Coordinates of C-alpha atoms in Angstrom, one line a residue:
M30 CA 0.2 -0.3 0.1
Q31 CA 2.8 2.4 0.6
E32 CA 3.6 2.7 -2.8
W33 CA 0.3 3.8 -3.8
L34 CA 0.5 6.3 -0.9
S35 CA 3.7 7.7 -2.7
V36 CA 1.7 8.3 -6.2
V37 CA -1.2 10.0 -4.5
A38 CA 0.9 12.5 -2.3
M39 CA 3.0 13.1 -6.1
I40 CA -0.5 13.7 -7.1
W41 CA -1.4 16.6 -4.8
L42 CA 1.9 18.0 -5.0
Q43 CA 2.0 18.2 -8.2
S44 CA -1.6 19.5 -8.8
V45 CA -0.2 22.4 -7.0
A46 CA 3.2 22.8 -7.9
G47 CA 2.8 24.5 -10.8
T48 CA 2.7 28.3 -9.4
N49 CA 4.9 29.5 -12.3
A50 CA 1.6 29.2 -14.6
N51 CA -0.4 31.7 -12.2
F52 CA 2.1 34.5 -13.5
P53 CA -0.1 35.2 -16.6
A54 CA -3.1 35.6 -14.6
Y55 CA -1.9 38.6 -12.5
S56 CA 1.1 39.8 -14.8
S57 CA -0.8 42.5 -16.0
Q58 CA -1.4 44.0 -12.3
L59 CA 1.8 43.4 -11.4
K60 CA 3.5 45.7 -14.1
Q61 CA 0.7 48.2 -12.9
I62 CA 1.4 48.0 -9.3
L63 CA 5.3 48.0 -10.0
S64 CA 5.1 50.5 -12.8
I65 CA 7.5 48.7 -15.4
S66 CA 7.6 48.4 -19.1
Q67 CA 7.0 45.3 -21.1
V68 CA 10.7 44.5 -21.4
Q69 CA 10.9 44.8 -17.2
L70 CA 7.7 42.5 -17.3
N71 CA 8.9 39.6 -19.5
N72 CA 12.6 39.7 -17.4
L73 CA 10.1 38.7 -14.5
A74 CA 8.4 35.8 -16.2
F75 CA 12.4 35.0 -17.3
A76 CA 13.3 35.0 -13.6
S77 CA 10.7 32.8 -12.9
D78 CA 12.3 30.0 -15.6
A79 CA 15.7 31.3 -14.3
G80 CA 15.5 29.2 -10.9
K81 CA 15.9 26.3 -13.1
L82 CA 19.3 27.3 -13.6
L83 CA 20.2 26.3 -10.4
G84 CA 17.9 23.4 -10.6
W85 CA 21.0 20.9 -10.1
F86 CA 21.2 21.9 -6.3
S87 CA 18.0 19.8 -6.0
G88 CA 19.4 17.2 -7.9
L89 CA 22.3 16.9 -5.5
A90 CA 20.2 17.0 -2.5
A91 CA 17.9 14.2 -3.6
V92 CA 21.3 12.0 -4.0
Y93 CA 22.4 13.1 0.1
L94 CA 19.3 13.9 1.9
P95 CA 15.8 12.4 2.4
L96 CA 13.3 13.0 -0.5
W97 CA 10.9 14.6 2.4
L98 CA 13.7 16.8 3.3
V99 CA 14.4 17.9 -0.3
L100 CA 10.3 18.5 -0.4
L101 CA 9.9 20.9 2.2
I102 CA 13.1 23.0 1.4
G103 CA 11.7 23.7 -1.7
T104 CA 8.3 24.4 -0.3
S105 CA 10.1 26.9 1.8
L106 CA 11.9 28.7 -1.1
G107 CA 8.5 29.3 -2.5
L108 CA 7.0 30.6 0.5
V109 CA 9.8 33.0 0.9
G110 CA 9.9 33.7 -2.7
Y111 CA 6.3 34.2 -3.2
G112 CA 5.1 35.4 0.2
V113 CA 7.4 38.1 0.5
Q114 CA 6.0 39.4 -3.1
Y115 CA 2.4 38.9 -1.1
L116 CA 3.4 41.4 1.7
F117 CA 4.3 44.0 -0.7
V118 CA 1.5 44.0 -3.1
A119 CA -0.9 43.7 0.1
G120 CA 1.0 46.9 1.7
R121 CA 2.4 45.4 4.5
V122 CA 5.9 46.2 3.4
A123 CA 6.5 49.5 2.5
S124 CA 8.5 49.1 -0.7
L125 CA 10.1 46.6 -2.8
S126 CA 12.9 47.4 -5.6
Y127 CA 12.7 45.8 -8.7
P128 CA 15.7 43.8 -8.6
A129 CA 14.7 42.2 -5.2
V130 CA 11.3 41.7 -6.7
F131 CA 13.0 39.7 -9.8
L132 CA 15.2 37.6 -7.3
L133 CA 12.3 37.1 -5.0
T134 CA 10.6 35.7 -8.2
A135 CA 13.8 32.9 -9.6
L136 CA 14.0 32.0 -5.5
A137 CA 10.1 30.8 -6.3
G138 CA 10.6 29.5 -10.0
N139 CA 13.7 27.3 -8.2
S140 CA 11.3 26.2 -5.8
I141 CA 9.5 24.2 -8.6
C142 CA 13.0 22.3 -9.1
W143 CA 12.7 20.6 -5.7
I144 CA 9.6 19.6 -5.7
N145 CA 9.8 18.2 -9.3
T146 CA 13.2 16.5 -8.6
A147 CA 11.4 14.6 -5.3
C148 CA 8.1 13.6 -7.2
Y149 CA 10.6 12.6 -10.1
V150 CA 13.1 10.2 -7.6
V151 CA 10.3 8.6 -5.9
A152 CA 8.6 7.7 -9.5
I153 CA 12.3 6.0 -10.8
R154 CA 13.3 4.7 -7.8
S155 CA 9.8 3.2 -6.2
F156 CA 8.7 2.3 -9.8
P157 CA 11.4 0.9 -11.8
L158 CA 9.2 -1.1 -14.2
H159 CA 6.6 1.3 -14.3
R160 CA 8.6 4.8 -14.3
Q161 CA 6.7 6.2 -17.8
V162 CA 3.3 5.5 -16.3
V163 CA 4.0 6.8 -13.1
V164 CA 5.5 10.1 -14.2
G165 CA 3.0 10.8 -16.8
L166 CA 0.2 10.3 -14.1
T167 CA 1.7 12.4 -11.8
T168 CA 3.4 15.1 -13.4
S169 CA -0.3 15.8 -15.7
Y170 CA -1.7 16.8 -13.0
Q171 CA 0.9 19.8 -12.6
G172 CA -0.8 21.0 -15.6
L173 CA -3.9 21.6 -13.7
S174 CA -2.2 23.8 -11.0
A175 CA -3.5 27.0 -12.9
S176 CA -6.8 25.8 -13.0
V177 CA -6.5 24.6 -9.3
Y178 CA -5.7 28.2 -8.0
T179 CA -8.2 29.9 -10.4
D180 CA -11.0 27.8 -8.7
I181 CA -9.8 28.6 -5.1
V182 CA -9.3 32.3 -6.3
D183 CA -12.8 32.6 -7.4
T184 CA -14.1 30.6 -4.6
A185 CA -12.3 32.1 -1.4
F186 CA -11.6 36.1 -2.9
N187 CA -14.5 36.0 -5.2
R188 CA -12.8 37.5 -8.3
R189 CA -9.7 37.1 -10.3
G190 CA -8.5 40.6 -11.8
G191 CA -7.4 43.8 -10.5
V192 CA -5.0 44.1 -7.6
A193 CA -7.1 41.9 -5.5
G194 CA -6.4 39.0 -7.7
A195 CA -2.7 39.1 -7.9
R196 CA -2.6 39.3 -4.1
A197 CA -4.6 36.1 -4.0
Y198 CA -2.7 34.2 -6.3
L199 CA 1.1 35.4 -4.5
L200 CA -0.7 34.5 -1.4
L201 CA -2.0 30.7 -2.7
S202 CA 1.0 29.9 -4.4
S203 CA 3.4 30.8 -1.3
V204 CA 1.1 29.0 1.0
V205 CA -0.8 26.0 -0.6
P206 CA 2.4 23.8 -2.0
M207 CA 3.9 24.3 1.6
A208 CA 0.8 23.1 3.3
T209 CA 0.0 20.4 0.9
S210 CA 4.1 19.2 1.2
L211 CA 3.6 19.0 5.3
V212 CA 0.3 16.7 4.6
T213 CA 2.1 14.5 1.6
A214 CA 5.9 14.6 3.4
P215 CA 5.7 11.3 4.8
F216 CA 4.6 9.1 2.1
V217 CA 7.4 11.1 -0.2
R218 CA 9.9 8.1 -0.1
D219 CA 11.4 5.4 -1.3
A220 CA 9.0 2.1 -1.7
N221 CA 9.6 -0.7 -3.9
A222 CA 6.7 -1.6 -5.8
G223 CA 8.1 -4.4 -7.9
A224 CA 6.1 -5.8 -11.2
G225 CA 3.0 -7.4 -10.8
R226 CA -0.3 -7.8 -12.4
K227 CA -2.1 -6.2 -9.8
A228 CA -0.2 -2.9 -10.0
Q229 CA -1.5 -2.8 -13.5
G230 CA -5.2 -2.4 -12.4
G231 CA -4.6 0.0 -9.8
F232 CA -3.1 2.1 -13.0
M233 CA -6.1 1.6 -15.1
I234 CA -8.1 3.1 -12.4
L235 CA -5.6 5.8 -11.8
F236 CA -5.9 6.7 -15.6
M237 CA -9.9 6.7 -15.6
I238 CA -10.0 9.1 -12.5
T239 CA -7.4 11.5 -14.1
I240 CA -8.8 11.4 -17.5
A241 CA -12.2 12.3 -15.6
T242 CA -10.3 15.3 -13.7
G243 CA -9.0 16.5 -17.0
V244 CA -12.4 16.5 -18.9
Y245 CA -13.7 18.5 -15.9
A246 CA -11.6 20.8 -15.6
V247 CA -11.5 21.7 -19.4
V248 CA -15.0 21.6 -19.2
S249 CA -15.4 24.2 -16.3
S250 CA -12.6 26.2 -17.9
M251 CA -14.8 27.3 -20.7
G252 CA -16.2 30.7 -20.5
S253 CA -20.2 29.6 -20.8
V254 CA -19.4 27.1 -18.1
S255 CA -17.9 28.6 -16.1
G256 CA -20.2 31.5 -16.2
W257 CA -23.0 29.1 -15.4
L258 CA -21.5 27.0 -12.4
P259 CA -21.4 28.8 -9.3
A260 CA -17.2 29.1 -8.4
V261 CA -17.9 27.3 -4.8
N262 CA -19.3 24.6 -7.0
N263 CA -16.8 24.4 -9.7
A264 CA -14.3 24.4 -6.9
M265 CA -16.0 21.6 -4.6
G266 CA -16.2 19.2 -7.9
M267 CA -12.1 19.8 -8.7
G268 CA -11.6 18.9 -4.7
I269 CA -13.4 15.7 -5.0
L270 CA -12.0 14.4 -8.3
L271 CA -8.5 15.2 -6.7
A272 CA -9.0 13.2 -3.5
V273 CA -10.8 10.5 -5.4
P274 CA -7.3 9.0 -6.0
A275 CA -7.0 7.8 -2.3
V276 CA -9.2 5.5 -3.0
V277 CA -6.4 3.5 -4.6
P278 CA -4.2 2.7 -1.6
L279 CA -7.4 2.5 0.5
A280 CA -8.8 -0.7 -1.8
E281 CA -4.9 -2.1 -1.8
G282 CA -5.1 -2.1 1.8
L283 CA -8.4 -3.8 2.3
K284 CA -7.4 -6.5 -0.1
H285 CA -4.3 -7.0 2.0
F286 CA -6.3 -7.0 5.0
V287 CA -8.5 -9.6 3.7
A288 CA -6.0 -11.5 2.0
L289 CA -4.2 -11.7 5.6
A290 CA -7.2 -12.9 7.3
Q291 CA -7.9 -15.4 4.2
K292 CA -4.6 -16.7 4.8
R293 CA -5.2 -17.3 8.6
V294 CA -8.4 -19.2 7.8
H295 CA -6.6 -21.3 5.3
D296 CA -3.6 -22.2 7.5
A297 CA -5.7 -23.1 10.0
V298 CA -8.2 -25.5 8.1
S299 CA -5.0 -27.1 6.4
L300 CA -3.4 -27.8 10.0
E301 CA -6.8 -29.5 11.3
E302 CA -6.9 -31.5 7.6
N303 CA -3.6 -32.8 7.6
G304 CA -4.5 -36.1 7.2
E305 CA -6.4 -35.7 4.1
H306 CA -4.5 -32.8 2.5
S307 CA -1.2 -33.4 3.8
R308 CA 1.6 -31.2 2.3
D309 CA 5.1 -30.3 3.2
K310 CA 5.9 -27.0 4.8
S311 CA 7.6 -25.1 1.9
E312 CA 4.1 -26.0 -0.7
L313 CA 2.2 -24.7 2.1
K314 CA 3.9 -21.5 2.5
L315 CA 4.5 -20.9 -1.4
E316 CA 0.6 -21.2 -1.6
A317 CA 0.0 -18.7 1.1
H318 CA 2.5 -16.2 -0.5
R319 CA 0.3 -16.7 -3.8
R320 CA -3.2 -16.0 -2.1
V321 CA -1.7 -12.8 -0.5
G322 CA 0.0 -11.6 -3.9
N323 CA 3.4 -12.0 -2.3
Q324 CA 5.8 -9.5 -4.3
E325 CA 8.4 -12.2 -5.2
E326 CA 5.9 -14.6 -7.0
E327 CA 4.5 -11.3 -8.8
V328 CA 8.3 -10.5 -10.1
I329 CA 7.6 -13.6 -12.5
V330 CA 4.8 -12.6 -14.1
V331 CA 5.3 -9.4 -15.7
A332 CA 2.4 -7.5 -17.2
P333 CA 2.5 -5.7 -20.8
C334 CA 3.7 -2.0 -19.8
E335 CA 6.4 -4.2 -17.4
E336 CA 7.9 -6.2 -20.4
M337 CA 8.2 -2.9 -21.9
A338 CA 10.1 -1.3 -19.5
I339 CA 12.6 -4.9 -18.7
N340 CA 13.4 -4.4 -22.6
I341 CA 14.3 -0.8 -22.6
G342 CA 16.2 -1.1 -19.2
A343 CA 19.5 -1.5 -20.6
R344 CA 21.1 1.7 -21.1
E345 CA 24.4 3.1 -20.5
E346 CA 25.4 5.2 -16.7
L347 CA 26.6 8.5 -17.7
G348 CA 27.4 11.5 -15.7
V349 CA 27.2 14.9 -16.3
G350 CA 30.7 15.0 -17.8
A351 CA 30.4 12.4 -20.2
M352 CA 26.4 13.3 -20.9
V353 CA 27.4 16.8 -22.2
R354 CA 30.1 15.2 -24.8
R355 CA 27.7 13.4 -26.6
V356 CA 25.8 14.9 -29.5
E357 CA 22.9 13.1 -28.8
F358 CA 22.9 15.9 -25.4
W359 CA 23.3 18.7 -27.7
L360 CA 20.7 17.5 -30.2
Y361 CA 18.2 16.8 -27.4
F362 CA 19.1 20.1 -25.8
F363 CA 18.2 22.2 -28.7
V364 CA 15.0 20.2 -29.4
Y365 CA 13.7 20.6 -25.8
L366 CA 14.6 24.3 -26.4
L367 CA 12.7 25.1 -29.4
G368 CA 10.0 22.7 -28.5
A369 CA 8.8 22.8 -25.2
T370 CA 10.3 26.0 -23.9
I371 CA 9.1 28.2 -26.7
G372 CA 5.6 26.6 -26.0
L373 CA 6.3 28.1 -22.1
V374 CA 7.8 31.3 -23.4
F375 CA 4.3 31.3 -25.0
L376 CA 2.4 30.3 -21.9
N377 CA 4.3 33.1 -20.2
N378 CA 3.3 36.0 -22.4
L379 CA -0.1 34.5 -22.4
G380 CA -1.8 37.4 -20.4
Q381 CA -0.3 40.2 -22.6
I382 CA -1.5 38.5 -25.8
A383 CA -4.8 38.0 -24.8
E384 CA -4.5 41.8 -23.9
S385 CA -3.2 42.5 -26.9
R386 CA -6.2 40.7 -28.7
G387 CA -9.1 42.7 -26.4
C388 CA -9.2 39.2 -24.7
S389 CA -10.6 40.3 -21.3
N390 CA -10.7 36.8 -19.7
A391 CA -7.6 36.2 -19.6
P392 CA -7.4 33.9 -16.7
S393 CA -10.0 31.6 -18.4
L394 CA -7.5 31.4 -21.2
V395 CA -5.1 30.5 -19.0
A396 CA -6.9 27.9 -17.2
L397 CA -7.8 26.2 -20.6
S398 CA -4.0 26.1 -21.7
S399 CA -3.4 24.1 -18.2
S400 CA -6.0 22.2 -19.0
F401 CA -4.6 20.9 -22.2
G402 CA -1.3 20.5 -20.8
F403 CA -2.6 18.1 -18.2
F404 CA -3.9 15.9 -21.1
G405 CA -0.8 16.8 -23.0
R406 CA 1.3 15.3 -19.9
L407 CA -0.9 12.1 -19.2
I408 CA -1.3 11.0 -23.1
P409 CA 2.4 9.6 -23.4
S410 CA 2.0 7.1 -20.7
L411 CA -1.3 6.1 -21.6
F412 CA -0.4 5.1 -25.1
D413 CA 3.0 3.7 -23.7
C414 CA 0.6 1.5 -21.8
L415 CA -1.7 0.6 -24.6
L416 CA 0.8 0.2 -27.3
A417 CA 3.2 -2.3 -25.0
R418 CA -0.2 -4.3 -25.3
R419 CA 1.3 -5.1 -28.8
K420 CA 5.1 -5.2 -27.7
Y421 CA 5.4 -1.9 -29.8
M422 CA 6.8 1.3 -28.4
V423 CA 7.1 4.5 -30.5
A424 CA 10.7 6.2 -30.6
R425 CA 10.6 9.1 -27.8
P426 CA 12.6 11.4 -30.3
A427 CA 10.3 10.5 -33.1
S428 CA 7.2 11.2 -31.0
I429 CA 8.9 14.9 -29.6
A430 CA 9.0 15.4 -33.5
G431 CA 5.2 14.6 -34.3
L432 CA 4.1 16.5 -31.0
M433 CA 6.4 19.7 -32.5
A434 CA 4.8 19.7 -35.9
P435 CA 1.2 20.9 -34.9
M436 CA 2.8 23.6 -32.7
V437 CA 4.5 24.5 -36.0
G438 CA 1.0 25.4 -37.4
A439 CA -0.5 26.6 -34.0
Y440 CA 2.0 29.6 -34.0
F441 CA 1.2 30.7 -37.9
L442 CA -2.3 30.1 -37.0
L443 CA -2.1 32.6 -34.2
L444 CA -1.7 35.2 -37.3
S445 CA -5.5 35.1 -37.9
P446 CA -7.2 37.8 -35.7
A447 CA -10.3 35.7 -34.8
M448 CA -10.5 34.8 -31.1
A449 CA -11.7 31.2 -32.1
A450 CA -7.6 31.1 -33.4
L451 CA -6.2 32.4 -29.9
Y452 CA -8.1 29.5 -28.3
T453 CA -7.9 27.2 -30.8
S454 CA -4.0 27.8 -31.1
T455 CA -3.7 27.8 -27.1
A456 CA -5.1 24.4 -26.5
V457 CA -2.8 23.0 -29.3
I458 CA 0.5 24.3 -27.7
G459 CA -0.7 23.7 -24.5
I460 CA -1.4 20.0 -25.1
C461 CA 2.2 19.7 -27.1
T462 CA 4.1 21.5 -24.4
G463 CA 2.7 19.0 -21.7
A464 CA 3.3 16.0 -23.8
I465 CA 6.8 17.0 -24.6
T466 CA 7.4 18.0 -20.9
S467 CA 6.5 14.6 -20.2
I468 CA 8.1 12.6 -22.6
A469 CA 11.2 14.0 -21.7
V470 CA 11.7 12.4 -18.1
A471 CA 11.5 9.4 -19.8
T472 CA 14.2 9.8 -22.9
T473 CA 16.7 11.4 -20.3
T474 CA 16.7 8.0 -18.3
E475 CA 16.5 6.1 -21.7
L476 CA 19.6 8.1 -23.2
F477 CA 21.3 8.8 -20.5
G478 CA 20.4 6.2 -17.5
T479 CA 18.9 6.9 -14.1
E480 CA 21.8 6.6 -11.8
N481 CA 22.7 10.2 -12.3
F482 CA 19.0 11.3 -13.2
S483 CA 18.3 13.9 -10.8
V484 CA 21.7 15.7 -11.7
N485 CA 21.1 15.1 -15.7
H486 CA 18.0 16.1 -15.9
N487 CA 18.0 19.2 -14.4
I488 CA 20.9 20.1 -16.9
V489 CA 18.7 19.4 -19.5
V490 CA 16.4 21.5 -18.4
A491 CA 18.3 24.7 -18.0
N492 CA 17.2 25.0 -21.3
I493 CA 13.9 26.8 -20.6
P494 CA 15.2 30.0 -18.4
I495 CA 17.7 30.4 -21.7
G496 CA 14.9 29.9 -24.0
S497 CA 12.7 32.4 -21.9
F498 CA 14.9 34.8 -21.7
V499 CA 16.1 35.1 -25.5
F500 CA 12.8 34.3 -26.7
G501 CA 10.9 36.1 -24.4
Y502 CA 13.1 39.4 -24.7
A503 CA 12.9 39.4 -27.9
A504 CA 8.8 39.0 -28.1
A505 CA 8.9 42.1 -25.7
L506 CA 11.2 44.1 -28.0
L507 CA 9.0 43.5 -30.8
Y508 CA 5.7 44.5 -28.8
R509 CA 7.2 47.5 -27.8
R510 CA 8.5 48.5 -31.4
R511 CA 4.6 47.7 -32.2
S512 CA 3.3 50.1 -29.6
P513 CA 2.1 53.8 -31.0
G514 CA 4.2 56.6 -29.7
G515 CA 6.8 54.1 -27.8
S516 CA 3.9 53.6 -25.2
E517 CA 4.1 50.4 -22.9
K518 CA 0.5 48.9 -24.5
C519 CA -0.1 47.7 -27.7
M520 CA -3.3 46.2 -29.1
G521 CA -3.9 44.5 -32.3
T522 CA -2.5 41.0 -33.8
E523 CA 0.3 42.9 -35.2
C524 CA 2.1 43.2 -31.5
Y525 CA 3.0 39.6 -31.6
G526 CA 2.6 38.9 -35.4
T527 CA 6.4 38.8 -36.1
T528 CA 6.9 36.7 -33.0
F529 CA 4.4 34.2 -33.8
I530 CA 6.4 33.7 -37.6
I531 CA 9.9 33.4 -35.6
W532 CA 8.6 31.0 -33.2
G533 CA 6.9 29.3 -35.9
C534 CA 10.2 28.9 -38.2
L535 CA 12.1 27.9 -35.0
C536 CA 9.9 25.2 -33.9
L537 CA 10.1 23.9 -37.4
L538 CA 13.7 23.7 -37.3
G539 CA 13.3 22.1 -33.7
T540 CA 11.4 19.6 -35.6
V541 CA 14.0 18.5 -38.1
L542 CA 16.7 18.2 -35.0
A543 CA 14.5 15.8 -33.3
L544 CA 14.1 13.7 -36.6
V545 CA 17.9 13.8 -36.6
L546 CA 18.2 12.6 -33.3
Y547 CA 15.7 9.8 -33.7
A548 CA 18.0 9.0 -37.0
R549 CA 21.0 8.5 -34.3
T550 CA 19.3 6.9 -31.3
R551 CA 17.0 4.6 -33.8
K552 CA 19.5 1.6 -33.3
F553 CA 19.2 1.9 -29.7
Y554 CA 14.9 2.2 -29.6
S555 CA 15.1 -1.0 -32.0
R556 CA 16.0 -3.0 -29.1
V557 CA 12.4 -2.5 -27.8

């Protein structure tokens, strides 16, 4: 049961860990409060990602410290980073300079690395034969973070916009992850789940719960539905769906209790009937183990998803030094940079993009992107399980290339002034970015091994702050050039038109690089 409690703990942590996704919902208000330019606002968006440059600290900590302590360190950093900003916006701190806000935002962004590292390490160590399934399930909930926080703001604070909305988002971003980590910390630890058929049933139940949660989030984030459904009912529905995964460990615990009771009854009956049904002690013990689902017995019987995991388990274990000398690493680095990272830059600027198009309900658009990002993170692991039944698996680099192609089309679709184009492109970019983010965890382990994963993957995702600065800064400069009279507010599709063309072309280049990476690693994946 411990392994399932770990899964539920990771689900709850990831559902509140994506605090950087809240930034577009209050970025315009923060710009007004601080009296800063669009370029300076973009620098704050970059600061949130800049924390990932030091994400490797969390990887090293995961090697030497208990995972629950890694988790608490991360949420403490977020408590300080967002908490001080809240005190400033709420008027509790007299003044806060722009550099101080930048550093606090970077600190808060770094906190997410610690939470993610703790969750990833638990998934990889505790579920060696189900790592992609567990990572996909749990990290998909991070895509719901914006929806979760928006629901709480609507319910508890009764509004999203204005300065009050900014205060609400900052307060929740500081307090909620810390409270969740205190509840889940006892379950964030190694729990070798082995590999058995019973795990397959538990994962399928979690898949169904997760899909239902995602559908609810998407439907409730639509403007017409969210306006019809009372905010408190919307939040209650989301809260119930987030609590439902706890049914799986409870059911496993009950099943284990019943199995033990049956074992005791069986042993008692066998002792009374030893004349009729005599067996030696070793046979009786083996039968009892089979009845309670002994883990050693189950390792022999491997389900389809586990079989795939075993087949791709042979890999070369590389440290950071050896990894960065590989051509595959740099191809992978730039594929991520030109794919998922540009997608994240788009989502970071979604508030300003919506404002430039006259969309008055930016938080709903952010919640919609969050919901589709949720499905994007979930889909790869679901497909892995379904395809594994036929002993077939799509190579990770090929999957990434396939996901980047629709993103190219979405950036060019944004050139259309129609509001439907904005919503459609946001959904496509959200789902593809989420999927690439999820696939990247498995790709890192398959290309460079699991032994040094906590450090290696943080080196890979260091491309996010680099891309956030370069692409976001360029977008801000183009935005300012399009502003009438050099003002800091631009209206119309031309504000980001050139930016979308550049992003589309770069994403197309990234698709080509992903195909090159697939060609270089094809032999490795052919082992499956």
